[in-house]
Coordinates of C-alpha atoms and ligand atoms in Angstrom, one line a residue:
X1471 CA 47.4 -29.5 3.9
X1472 CA 50.3 -31.1 2.3
X1473 CA 52.5 -29.2 0.1
X1474 CA 54.8 -30.4 -2.7
X1475 CA 58.3 -29.3 -3.5
X1476 CA 56.4 -27.1 -6.1
X1477 CA 54.3 -25.6 -3.7
X1478 CA 50.9 -27.0 -4.7
X1479 CA 48.8 -28.8 -2.4
X1480 CA 48.7 -32.5 -3.3
X1481 CA 45.8 -34.1 -4.9
X1482 CA 43.8 -36.5 -2.6
X1483 CA 45.0 -39.5 -4.7
X1484 CA 48.8 -38.5 -4.1
X1485 CA 48.6 -38.0 0.0
X1486 CA 51.0 -39.8 1.4
X1487 CA 49.7 -42.8 3.7
X1488 CA 49.6 -41.9 7.4
X1489 CA 48.7 -45.4 8.7
X1490 CA 51.9 -46.6 10.4
X1491 CA 53.0 -49.7 9.1
X1492 CA 55.2 -52.3 10.8
X1493 CA 57.8 -50.7 13.1
X1494 CA 56.7 -47.2 11.8
X1495 CA 55.2 -44.4 14.3
X1496 CA 52.8 -41.7 13.1
X1497 CA 53.6 -38.2 14.3
X1498 CA 51.2 -34.9 14.6
X1499 CA 54.0 -32.9 13.4
X1500 CA 54.6 -29.8 15.5
X1501 CA 57.4 -28.0 13.9
X1502 CA 59.8 -28.8 10.9
X1503 CA 62.8 -26.8 10.5
X1504 CA 64.0 -25.8 6.6
X1505 CA 67.4 -27.0 5.5
X1506 CA 69.6 -26.0 2.5
X1507 CA 69.0 -29.7 1.2
X1508 CA 65.6 -28.9 0.9
X1509 CA 66.8 -26.4 -1.8
X1510 CA 68.9 -28.5 -3.5
X1511 CA 65.9 -31.0 -4.0
X1512 CA 63.8 -28.4 -5.2
X1513 CA 66.2 -27.3 -7.6
X1514 CA 66.8 -30.7 -9.1
X1515 CA 70.4 -30.8 -7.9
X1516 CA 70.2 -34.4 -6.1
X1517 CA 69.2 -37.4 -8.5
X1518 CA 66.1 -39.3 -8.1
X1519 CA 63.8 -38.0 -5.5
X1520 CA 60.9 -39.8 -4.8
X1521 CA 57.9 -37.8 -6.7
X1522 CA 55.6 -36.6 -5.8
X1523 CA 57.3 -35.5 -2.4
X1524 CA 56.7 -34.0 0.9
X1525 CA 60.0 -32.2 1.8
X1526 CA 61.4 -31.7 5.3
X1527 CA 63.9 -33.7 7.6
X1528 CA 64.2 -31.8 10.4
X1529 CA 60.6 -32.9 12.0
X1530 CA 59.5 -32.4 15.7
X1531 CA 56.4 -34.5 16.1
X1532 CA 53.9 -36.0 18.8
X1533 CA 53.6 -40.0 18.5
X1534 CA 49.7 -40.4 17.3
X1535 CA 49.7 -43.8 16.2
X1536 CA 51.7 -47.0 16.8
X1537 CA 52.5 -49.7 14.2
X1538 CA 52.9 -53.3 14.6
X1539 CA 56.0 -54.5 16.6
X1540 CA 56.7 -50.9 17.9
X1541 CA 58.1 -50.8 21.3
X1542 CA 60.4 -47.4 21.8
X1543 CA 57.8 -44.7 22.3
X1544 CA 54.6 -44.3 23.6
X1545 CA 51.7 -42.3 22.2
X1546 CA 51.8 -38.3 22.9
X1547 CA 55.9 -38.5 23.3
X1548 CA 57.7 -35.9 21.3
X1549 CA 60.4 -37.2 19.3
X1550 CA 62.6 -36.0 16.1
X1551 CA 62.8 -37.4 12.7
X1552 CA 66.0 -36.6 10.9
X1553 CA 67.6 -37.1 7.6
X1554 CA 68.6 -40.9 8.0
X1555 CA 65.2 -42.4 7.6
X1556 CA 66.3 -46.0 7.0
X1557 CA 69.2 -48.4 6.3
X1558 CA 69.6 -51.9 5.2
X1559 CA 71.7 -52.9 8.1
X1560 CA 73.4 -55.4 5.9
X1561 CA 75.5 -53.8 3.7
X1562 CA 79.6 -53.6 4.2
X1563 CA 79.1 -49.7 5.8
X1564 CA 76.2 -50.6 7.8
X1565 CA 78.1 -53.5 9.5
X1566 CA 81.3 -51.2 10.1
X1567 CA 79.0 -49.0 12.2
X1568 CA 79.0 -46.5 9.1
X1569 CA 75.4 -46.4 8.4
X1570 CA 75.6 -42.9 7.0
X1571 CA 77.4 -44.5 4.1
X1572 CA 74.7 -47.4 3.6
X1573 CA 74.5 -48.5 -0.3
X1574 CA 70.5 -48.6 0.2
X1575 CA 70.0 -45.8 2.8
X1576 CA 66.8 -43.9 2.6
X1577 CA 66.5 -40.3 3.6
X1578 CA 63.6 -38.2 5.1
X1579 CA 62.3 -35.7 2.7
X1580 CA 64.0 -37.2 -0.3
X1581 CA 63.2 -40.8 -0.8
X1582 CA 60.8 -40.9 2.3
X1583 CA 57.9 -38.3 2.7
X1584 CA 59.2 -35.7 5.0
X1585 CA 57.7 -32.9 7.7
X1586 CA 56.5 -30.5 5.5
X1587 CA 52.9 -31.8 6.6
X1588 CA 50.6 -32.3 9.2
X1589 CA 51.0 -35.9 9.7
X1590 CA 53.8 -38.2 8.7
X1591 CA 55.0 -41.9 9.6
X1592 CA 58.6 -42.8 10.3
X1593 CA 60.6 -46.0 11.2
X1594 CA 60.8 -45.8 15.0
X1595 CA 64.7 -47.0 15.2
X1596 CA 65.6 -44.0 13.2
X1597 CA 63.7 -41.2 15.4
X1598 CA 65.8 -39.5 18.2
X1599 CA 64.4 -38.5 21.7
X1600 CA 64.9 -34.8 21.9
X1601 CA 66.1 -32.8 24.8
X1602 CA 63.8 -31.1 27.3
X1603 CA 64.3 -27.4 27.5
X1604 CA 63.8 -26.6 24.2
X1605 CA 60.6 -25.5 22.4
X1606 CA 59.5 -27.4 19.2
X1607 CA 60.4 -24.6 17.2
X1608 CA 63.9 -24.2 18.7
X1609 CA 64.9 -27.8 18.8
X1610 CA 63.8 -28.4 15.3
X1611 CA 67.1 -27.0 13.6
X1612 CA 69.2 -29.4 15.8
X1613 CA 68.0 -32.6 13.8
X1614 CA 70.0 -31.3 10.9
X1615 CA 71.8 -28.0 10.9
X1616 CA 72.9 -28.9 14.5
X1617 CA 74.0 -32.5 13.9
X1618 CA 75.6 -32.5 10.5
X1619 CA 77.2 -29.5 11.8
X1620 CA 78.4 -31.3 14.6
X1621 CA 79.6 -34.4 12.6
X1622 CA 81.4 -31.8 10.4
X1623 CA 83.2 -30.3 13.8
X1624 CA 83.9 -33.8 15.0
X1625 CA 86.0 -34.1 11.6
X1626 CA 88.0 -31.3 12.5
X1627 CA 89.4 -33.3 15.4
X1628 CA 90.9 -30.8 18.0
X1629 CA 91.6 -27.9 15.8
X1630 CA 92.0 -24.8 17.7
X1631 CA 91.4 -22.0 15.2
X1632 CA 88.2 -22.8 13.2
X1633 CA 87.0 -21.0 10.2
X1634 CA 83.4 -21.3 9.4
X1635 CA 82.3 -20.4 5.8
X1636 CA 78.7 -19.6 5.2
X1637 CA 77.1 -18.6 8.4
X1638 CA 73.5 -19.7 8.2
X1639 CA 71.8 -22.4 10.2
X1640 CA 74.2 -25.0 10.7
X1641 CA 77.3 -22.3 11.6
X1642 CA 75.1 -20.4 14.1
X1643 CA 74.8 -23.7 16.3
X1644 CA 78.4 -25.1 15.9
X1645 CA 80.0 -21.8 16.6
X1646 CA 78.3 -22.3 20.0
X1647 CA 79.8 -25.7 20.4
X1648 CA 83.1 -24.8 19.1
X1649 CA 83.1 -21.8 21.5
X1650 CA 82.2 -23.9 24.5
X1651 CA 84.8 -26.5 23.4
X1652 CA 87.1 -23.2 24.0
X1653 CA 88.3 -23.3 20.1
X1654 CA 88.6 -19.9 18.5
X1655 CA 85.9 -19.1 15.9
X1656 CA 86.6 -17.3 12.7
X1657 CA 83.2 -16.5 10.6
X1658 CA 83.2 -15.9 6.8
X1659 CA 79.8 -14.5 5.3
X1660 CA 78.7 -13.7 1.8
X1661 CA 80.4 -10.0 1.0
X1662 CA 78.8 -7.3 2.4
X1663 CA 76.6 -9.3 4.8
X1664 CA 77.5 -7.1 7.7
X1665 CA 74.2 -8.3 9.6
X1666 CA 75.5 -12.0 9.3
X1667 CA 79.1 -10.8 10.5
X1668 CA 77.4 -9.1 13.5
X1669 CA 75.6 -12.2 14.4
X1670 CA 78.4 -14.4 14.3
X1671 CA 80.5 -12.1 16.5
X1672 CA 77.4 -12.1 18.9
X1673 CA 77.9 -15.9 19.1
X1674 CA 81.4 -15.9 20.0
X1675 CA 83.4 -15.7 16.5
X1676 CA 86.5 -13.5 17.7
X1677 CA 86.6 -12.5 13.8
X1678 CA 84.1 -12.2 11.1
X1679 CA 84.5 -11.1 7.8
X1680 CA 83.8 -11.9 4.0
X1681 CA 84.4 -15.1 2.4
X1682 CA 86.8 -13.0 -0.2
X1683 CA 89.0 -11.8 2.7
X1684 CA 91.9 -13.8 4.7
X1685 CA 91.5 -14.4 8.2
X1686 CA 93.8 -12.4 10.3
X1687 CA 95.9 -15.4 10.9
X1688 CA 96.3 -19.3 9.7
X1689 CA 93.4 -21.5 10.7
X1690 CA 93.9 -24.9 12.0
X1691 CA 90.6 -26.2 10.3
X1692 CA 87.7 -25.1 8.3
X1693 CA 84.3 -25.9 7.6
X1694 CA 82.5 -24.8 4.6
X1695 CA 78.5 -24.8 4.8
X1696 CA 77.8 -22.9 1.8
X1697 CA 77.4 -24.9 -1.4
X1698 CA 80.1 -22.7 -3.3
X1699 CA 82.7 -24.8 -4.9
X1700 CA 85.0 -21.8 -5.3
X1701 CA 85.3 -21.8 -1.4
X1702 CA 87.6 -25.0 -1.4
X1703 CA 90.4 -23.6 -2.5
X1704 CA 90.2 -20.2 -0.7
X1705 CA 89.5 -22.3 2.5
X1706 CA 92.6 -24.6 1.7
X1707 CA 94.8 -21.4 1.4
X1708 CA 93.4 -20.2 4.9
X1709 CA 94.4 -23.5 6.8
X1710 CA 97.7 -23.8 8.1
X1711 CA 99.9 -27.4 7.2
X1712 CA 98.1 -30.3 8.5
X1713 CA 94.9 -28.7 8.3
X1714 CA 91.5 -30.2 7.3
X1715 CA 89.1 -28.3 5.3
X1716 CA 85.5 -30.2 5.6
X1717 CA 83.0 -29.9 3.0
X1718 CA 79.6 -30.1 4.9
X1719 CA 77.0 -29.7 2.3
X1720 CA 75.2 -32.3 0.2
X1721 CA 75.6 -30.6 -2.9
X1722 CA 78.2 -28.0 -4.1
X1723 CA 79.0 -26.0 -7.3
X1724 CA 81.8 -27.1 -9.4
X1725 CA 85.3 -26.9 -7.6
X1726 CA 87.7 -24.8 -9.7
X1727 CA 91.2 -26.5 -10.4
X1728 CA 93.7 -24.9 -8.2
X1729 CA 97.5 -25.7 -7.6
X1730 CA 99.0 -28.5 -5.7
X1731 CA 100.7 -26.0 -3.2
X1732 CA 97.2 -25.2 -1.6
X1733 CA 97.0 -29.0 -0.6
X1734 CA 100.7 -29.7 0.2
X1735 CA 101.9 -29.9 3.7
X1736 CA 99.4 -32.7 4.5
X1737 CA 96.3 -30.5 4.3
X1738 CA 93.2 -32.7 4.1
X1739 CA 90.0 -32.1 2.0
X1740 CA 87.1 -34.1 2.8
X1741 CA 83.4 -34.3 2.7
X1742 CA 80.8 -35.4 5.4
X1743 CA 77.9 -37.3 4.2
X1744 CA 74.6 -37.7 6.3
X1745 CA 74.6 -38.9 9.9
X1746 CA 74.7 -42.1 12.0
X1747 CA 71.9 -42.6 14.7
X1748 CA 75.0 -42.5 17.1
X1749 CA 75.8 -39.0 16.0
X1750 CA 72.2 -38.0 16.5
X1751 CA 72.2 -39.2 19.9
X1752 CA 75.3 -37.8 21.0
X1753 CA 74.7 -34.3 19.8
X1754 CA 71.0 -34.4 21.2
X1755 CA 72.7 -35.0 24.8
X1756 CA 75.4 -32.4 24.0
X1757 CA 73.3 -29.2 22.7
X1758 CA 71.6 -28.8 26.4
X1759 CA 75.0 -29.0 28.1
X1760 CA 76.6 -26.2 26.0
X1761 CA 73.6 -25.0 25.9
X1762 CA 72.8 -24.4 22.2
X1763 CA 70.5 -21.5 21.9
X1764 CA 68.9 -21.6 18.1
X1765 CA 67.8 -18.2 16.9
X1766 CA 64.9 -19.0 14.7
X1767 CA 62.6 -17.5 12.1
X1768 CA 59.0 -19.0 12.1
X1769 CA 57.0 -19.4 9.1
X1770 CA 53.7 -21.1 8.6
X1771 CA 53.4 -24.3 6.7
X1772 CA 51.7 -22.3 3.7
X1773 CA 54.8 -20.3 3.7
X1774 CA 57.0 -23.1 3.1
X1775 CA 58.2 -21.7 -0.3
X1776 CA 58.9 -18.2 1.1
X1777 CA 60.8 -19.7 3.6
X1778 CA 62.9 -21.5 1.1
X1779 CA 63.2 -18.2 -0.9
X1780 CA 64.7 -16.5 2.0
X1781 CA 67.2 -19.3 2.4
X1782 CA 68.3 -19.0 -1.2
X1783 CA 68.8 -15.2 -0.9
X1784 CA 70.8 -15.7 2.2
X1785 CA 68.7 -13.4 4.0
X1786 CA 67.9 -15.7 7.0
X1787 CA 70.6 -15.3 10.0
X1788 CA 69.8 -18.4 12.1
X1789 CA 67.3 -21.0 11.1
X1790 CA 63.8 -21.2 9.3
X1791 CA 61.2 -23.3 10.9
X1792 CA 58.0 -24.3 10.1
X1793 CA 55.3 -24.0 12.9
X1794 CA 52.8 -26.6 12.1
X1795 CA 51.1 -28.1 15.2
Ligands
ZN491 ZN1 73.6 -50.6 4.8
ZN492 ZN1 69.4 -31.0 6.1

């Protein structure tokens, strides 16, 4: 069964092709984690999705078919399919090793059919080998929550006091990596989310509070995972001179205007966009060393819309994952 963004089963004629084309592998999907980006796509906040579309870009699958010219994987091997699904390899960004910014990139579960399905196909060059020692369900959230979070963390350079705004799937992974790197973690949740604050403390945050509160001391960097533009001036006000605020999401509500004082002092405000294959390979090697432990809430494929609703309501502590295989 294949579900569209609207939660309806696709008509037979609309079912995506699952014969692997040249360079593609076919996968029996075992698990697919749910991301805030899926919700932005459902809500029409990202332009021009492929329609009809199968969502899902944190796919764990077993190779069940090999297209012409494939050579990286063998039948039965477990692989991961992340958000970056294809690039042209020829634009000025690709040539400079910045394929995450490719002018013609195509993304899984957005311009390419994704993993909220029993089968999918993927270009083998963009698939990732997954660390052993994780179940299919546990490893799935590493594929976006983990590795986009990791790219955001890298953008904070060696910041010691790190603020995480929005303590969801990404932050719960990145808090563990940051603690392993001996950084100090300060977690900000929705006001009143004491359970989320306890969860952050249990993962090594030394302070957890509401996003409306000031941290007990200045921060050296902040990562904003929540898609809430109001948090930008809040986070800038919390970081010290020379600090960086990284916006990790693909979409954010309008950022209110703010006084230049908040940016003055060589504070930096930046976004993180997508991932490179190099990010993926690096993070998949790092995660078992920490070791990152993902907290997951399991849903069936048929419950994909419920999982998205829980995500919208901020009711998940950790990551929602669809168990499919
Ligand atoms: Zn390119
Ligand atoms: Zn994602």
